[in-house]
């Protein structure tokens, strides 16, 4: 290869990596902002205003592709199921962080790639070797440790976090099935669903807010939308197999922001569980990279 072309290619890969890291940071910042807001406002109210913020980012994308593209979709039943899963993911995430430290909830979500590896065998017909099945089982052990094996593991916040992470994983599976649908169409419909769900959940739970609060709720959608675009762009510049493991930086940011803004310090079980989950996930990515390419939707694209 021409050295000049090789250098340009490596620079694009570096830009892709930097965009992924920045996108992950913005998703983590979005999560921290969400945790701050759910202490004062209902999940429904936050979903409503956040959705309007998301449309600030989505509107130019929809205008560019044409609004008629929103209605030319493949596999409508799967589209509806994906919308249900993404809405459950976001709502359950906010419900969980209202009571649990960011790092705890993010630990559940870091198990997403492990769930995807297991579910892909059944829903996508992807063959998974014994080594990856062993990593999947190890990842589940990490989740159980993070749940703190006791009666407390059945607390509602933990169930919300676990349920949200499973919904997130199903979203990734369905995104792979619907890969011919544009990102803006997928995100537009899930934002509409989040808005509708928020309106229902906010009935009787709507509170007056300051200008700062309204701005923060709108910023949730803007920040998440911007992070989505950064990550989407990064996947066009660098191989997904290189970028996918970087999603674990979300856990590092969650620990840092949780300590900085809320004084949360992860306990030993969360740290041990998260380490096991990350190692299992990295091994799954490694084996997938040896046997084939990592799909782009192995990386979280819509955040919370």
Coordinates of C-alpha atoms in Angstrom, one line a residue:
X1 CA 0.0 0.0 0.0
X2 CA 1.1 3.5 -0.7
X3 CA 2.7 4.9 2.5
X4 CA 0.7 8.2 2.1
X5 CA -2.6 6.2 1.8
X6 CA -1.6 4.0 4.7
X7 CA -0.9 7.0 6.8
X8 CA -4.3 8.6 5.9
X9 CA -6.1 5.4 6.6
X10 CA -4.4 5.1 10.1
X11 CA -5.4 8.7 10.8
X12 CA -9.0 8.0 10.0
X13 CA -8.9 5.0 12.3
X14 CA -7.5 7.2 15.1
X15 CA -10.3 9.7 14.5
X16 CA -12.8 6.9 14.7
X17 CA -11.4 5.7 18.0
X18 CA -11.4 9.3 19.4
X19 CA -15.0 9.8 18.3
X20 CA -16.1 6.5 19.9
X21 CA -14.4 7.5 23.2
X22 CA -16.0 11.0 23.1
X23 CA -19.4 9.4 22.2
X24 CA -19.1 7.0 25.2
X25 CA -18.2 9.9 27.5
X26 CA -21.3 11.9 26.3
X27 CA -23.5 8.9 26.9
X28 CA -22.1 8.6 30.4
X29 CA -22.7 12.3 31.0
X30 CA -26.3 11.8 29.8
X31 CA -26.7 9.0 32.3
X32 CA -25.3 11.1 35.2
X33 CA -27.7 14.0 34.2
X34 CA -30.6 11.5 34.1
X35 CA -29.7 10.3 37.6
X36 CA -29.7 13.9 38.9
X37 CA -33.0 14.6 37.4
X38 CA -34.9 11.5 38.5
X39 CA -34.2 12.6 42.1
X40 CA -36.7 15.4 41.6
X41 CA -38.9 14.5 38.6
X42 CA -40.8 11.5 37.5
X43 CA -39.4 9.1 34.8
X44 CA -42.4 10.0 32.6
X45 CA -41.8 13.8 32.7
X46 CA -38.1 13.3 31.9
X47 CA -38.9 11.0 29.0
X48 CA -41.3 13.6 27.5
X49 CA -38.9 16.6 27.6
X50 CA -35.9 14.4 26.7
X51 CA -37.7 13.3 23.6
X52 CA -38.3 16.9 22.5
X53 CA -34.5 17.4 23.0
X54 CA -33.8 14.4 20.9
X55 CA -35.9 15.7 18.0
X56 CA -33.6 18.8 17.9
X57 CA -30.8 16.4 16.7
X58 CA -33.1 14.1 14.7
X59 CA -34.9 16.8 12.7
X60 CA -32.0 17.6 10.3
X61 CA -31.3 13.9 9.8
X62 CA -35.0 13.2 9.0
X63 CA -35.1 16.2 6.6
X64 CA -32.0 15.0 4.8
X65 CA -33.4 11.5 4.2
X66 CA -37.0 12.6 3.6
X67 CA -39.9 12.1 5.9
X68 CA -41.4 9.4 3.7
X69 CA -38.5 7.1 4.6
X70 CA -40.0 6.9 8.1
X71 CA -42.9 4.9 6.7
X72 CA -40.9 2.6 4.3
X73 CA -39.7 0.1 6.8
X74 CA -38.8 -3.5 6.7
X75 CA -40.5 -6.2 8.9
X76 CA -43.1 -4.0 10.7
X77 CA -43.7 -6.5 13.6
X78 CA -40.0 -6.5 14.4
X79 CA -39.9 -2.7 14.2
X80 CA -42.7 -2.6 16.8
X81 CA -41.0 -5.1 19.0
X82 CA -37.7 -3.1 18.8
X83 CA -39.6 0.1 19.7
X84 CA -41.0 -1.6 22.8
X85 CA -37.6 -2.9 23.8
X86 CA -35.9 0.5 23.4
X87 CA -38.6 2.2 25.4
X88 CA -38.4 -0.4 28.2
X89 CA -34.6 0.0 28.1
X90 CA -34.7 3.8 28.7
X91 CA -37.5 3.8 31.2
X92 CA -36.1 0.9 33.3
X93 CA -32.6 2.5 33.2
X94 CA -33.9 5.8 34.7
X95 CA -36.0 3.9 37.2
X96 CA -32.9 2.0 38.3
X97 CA -30.5 5.0 38.6
X98 CA -33.1 6.7 40.8
X99 CA -32.2 4.3 43.5
X100 CA -28.8 2.7 42.6
X101 CA -25.3 4.2 42.0
X102 CA -24.5 4.8 38.3
X103 CA -21.7 2.2 38.4
X104 CA -24.1 -0.5 39.7
X105 CA -26.6 0.0 36.9
X106 CA -23.9 0.3 34.3
X107 CA -22.4 -3.0 35.4
X108 CA -25.7 -4.7 34.5
X109 CA -25.6 -2.9 31.1
X110 CA -22.0 -4.0 30.4
X111 CA -23.3 -7.5 30.3
X112 CA -25.2 -6.6 27.2
X113 CA -22.7 -8.1 24.7
X114 CA -22.7 -11.3 26.7
X115 CA -26.5 -11.5 26.5
X116 CA -26.2 -10.7 22.8
X117 CA -23.8 -13.6 22.2
X118 CA -26.2 -16.0 23.9
X119 CA -29.3 -14.7 22.2
X120 CA -27.7 -14.6 18.8
X121 CA -27.5 -18.4 18.9
X122 CA -31.3 -18.7 19.2
X123 CA -32.6 -15.6 17.4
X124 CA -30.0 -15.1 14.6
X125 CA -28.8 -18.7 14.1
X126 CA -25.2 -17.7 14.8
X127 CA -23.0 -20.6 15.7
X128 CA -21.2 -20.1 19.0
X129 CA -18.3 -22.3 20.0
X130 CA -17.8 -23.8 23.4
X131 CA -15.2 -21.2 24.4
X132 CA -17.7 -18.4 23.9
X133 CA -20.4 -20.3 25.7
X134 CA -17.9 -20.6 28.6
X135 CA -17.4 -16.9 28.5
X136 CA -21.1 -16.3 28.5
X137 CA -21.5 -18.4 31.6
X138 CA -18.6 -16.6 33.2
X139 CA -20.3 -13.3 32.4
X140 CA -23.5 -14.5 34.0
X141 CA -21.5 -15.3 37.1
X142 CA -20.2 -11.7 37.1
X143 CA -23.8 -10.4 36.9
X144 CA -24.9 -12.6 39.8
X145 CA -22.0 -11.3 41.9
X146 CA -22.9 -7.7 41.0
X147 CA -26.5 -8.4 42.0
X148 CA -25.1 -9.3 45.5
X149 CA -26.5 -12.9 46.1
X150 CA -29.0 -12.3 48.9
X151 CA -32.6 -11.2 49.3
X152 CA -31.5 -7.8 48.2
X153 CA -30.8 -9.0 44.7
X154 CA -34.6 -9.2 44.2
X155 CA -35.1 -5.5 45.1
X156 CA -37.0 -3.5 42.5
X157 CA -34.1 -1.3 41.5
X158 CA -31.9 -4.3 40.8
X159 CA -34.8 -5.9 38.8
X160 CA -35.2 -2.6 36.9
X161 CA -31.4 -2.6 36.0
X162 CA -31.4 -6.2 35.0
X163 CA -34.6 -5.9 33.0
X164 CA -33.3 -2.8 31.3
X165 CA -30.0 -4.5 30.3
X166 CA -32.0 -7.4 28.8
X167 CA -34.2 -5.0 26.9
X168 CA -31.0 -3.3 25.6
X169 CA -29.6 -6.6 24.4
X170 CA -32.8 -7.4 22.6
X171 CA -32.6 -4.0 20.9
X172 CA -29.1 -4.9 19.6
X173 CA -30.4 -8.2 18.3
X174 CA -33.3 -6.6 16.6
X175 CA -31.1 -3.8 15.2
X176 CA -29.0 -6.5 13.5
X177 CA -32.2 -8.0 12.0
X178 CA -33.3 -4.6 10.8
X179 CA -29.9 -3.4 9.6
X180 CA -31.3 -2.2 6.3
X181 CA -33.4 0.4 8.1
X182 CA -31.6 3.8 8.5
X183 CA -30.3 4.9 11.9
X184 CA -32.4 8.0 11.8
X185 CA -35.6 6.0 11.1
X186 CA -34.9 3.6 13.9
X187 CA -34.1 6.3 16.4
X188 CA -37.0 8.5 15.3
X189 CA -39.6 5.8 16.0
X190 CA -38.1 4.9 19.4
X191 CA -38.1 8.6 20.3
X192 CA -41.8 8.8 19.4
X193 CA -42.5 5.8 21.5
X194 CA -40.5 7.2 24.4
X195 CA -42.5 10.5 24.1
X196 CA -45.9 8.6 24.1
X197 CA -44.8 6.4 27.1
X198 CA -43.6 9.5 29.0
X199 CA -47.0 11.2 28.5
X200 CA -48.8 8.2 30.0
X201 CA -46.4 7.8 32.9
X202 CA -46.4 11.5 33.7
X203 CA -50.2 11.6 34.2
X204 CA -50.6 12.9 37.8
X205 CA -46.8 13.0 38.2
X206 CA -46.0 16.3 36.4
X207 CA -44.1 18.9 38.5
X208 CA -43.2 22.5 37.8
X209 CA -39.6 23.0 37.0
X210 CA -37.0 25.8 36.9
X211 CA -35.5 27.0 33.6
X212 CA -32.3 25.0 34.5
X213 CA -34.4 21.9 35.0
X214 CA -36.2 22.2 31.7
X215 CA -32.8 22.9 30.0
X216 CA -31.3 19.8 31.6
X217 CA -34.1 17.6 30.5
X218 CA -33.9 18.9 26.9
X219 CA -30.1 18.5 27.1
X220 CA -30.6 14.8 27.8
X221 CA -32.0 14.3 24.3
X222 CA -29.5 16.6 22.7
X223 CA -26.5 14.9 24.4
X224 CA -27.7 11.4 23.7
X225 CA -28.5 12.4 20.0
X226 CA -25.0 13.9 19.6
X227 CA -23.4 10.8 21.2
X228 CA -25.4 8.6 18.8
X229 CA -24.1 10.6 15.8
X230 CA -20.5 10.5 17.0
X231 CA -20.6 6.7 17.5
X232 CA -22.3 6.2 14.1
X233 CA -19.6 8.2 12.4
X234 CA -16.8 6.4 14.3
X235 CA -18.1 3.1 12.9
X236 CA -17.7 4.5 9.4
X237 CA -14.1 5.4 10.1
X238 CA -12.7 2.5 12.1
X239 CA -13.4 -1.3 12.3
X240 CA -16.2 -2.3 14.6
X241 CA -13.9 -5.0 16.0
X242 CA -11.6 -2.3 17.2
X243 CA -14.3 0.0 18.5
X244 CA -16.6 -2.5 20.2
X245 CA -14.4 -3.1 23.3
X246 CA -14.2 0.6 23.9
X247 CA -17.8 0.6 25.1
X248 CA -16.4 -0.7 28.4
X249 CA -15.1 2.8 29.0
X250 CA -18.7 3.6 29.9
X251 CA -18.2 1.7 33.2
X252 CA -15.1 3.8 34.0
X253 CA -16.9 7.0 33.3
X254 CA -19.9 5.8 35.4
X255 CA -17.6 5.2 38.3
X256 CA -15.8 8.5 37.9
X257 CA -19.0 10.6 37.4
X258 CA -20.9 8.7 40.1
X259 CA -18.1 9.6 42.6
X260 CA -17.7 13.2 41.4
X261 CA -21.4 14.2 41.4
X262 CA -23.0 11.8 43.9
X263 CA -20.2 10.6 46.1
X264 CA -20.8 7.0 45.1
X265 CA -18.0 4.5 45.7
X266 CA -18.4 1.0 44.2
X267 CA -18.2 -1.8 46.7
X268 CA -16.1 -4.9 46.3
X269 CA -18.8 -7.0 44.8
X270 CA -19.6 -4.5 42.1
X271 CA -15.9 -4.2 41.3
X272 CA -15.4 -8.0 41.2
X273 CA -18.6 -8.5 39.2
X274 CA -17.7 -5.8 36.7
X275 CA -14.2 -7.1 36.2
X276 CA -15.5 -10.6 35.4
X277 CA -18.2 -9.2 33.0
X278 CA -15.6 -7.0 31.2
X279 CA -13.1 -9.9 30.8
X280 CA -15.8 -12.2 29.6
X281 CA -17.1 -9.6 27.1
X282 CA -13.6 -8.9 25.8
X283 CA -13.0 -12.6 25.3
X284 CA -16.3 -12.9 23.3
X285 CA -15.2 -10.0 21.1
X286 CA -11.8 -11.6 20.6
X287 CA -13.3 -14.9 19.6
X288 CA -15.8 -13.2 17.3
X289 CA -12.9 -11.3 15.7
X290 CA -11.1 -14.6 15.1
X291 CA -14.1 -16.3 13.5
X292 CA -15.6 -13.4 11.7
X293 CA -16.2 -9.6 11.8
X294 CA -17.9 -7.9 14.7
X295 CA -21.2 -6.5 13.6
X296 CA -21.5 -2.8 14.0
X297 CA -24.5 -3.1 16.2
X298 CA -22.4 -4.9 18.8
X299 CA -21.7 -1.4 20.0
X300 CA -24.4 0.5 21.7
X301 CA -25.8 3.1 19.3
X302 CA -28.7 4.8 21.0
X303 CA -27.6 5.1 24.6
X304 CA -30.1 6.0 27.3

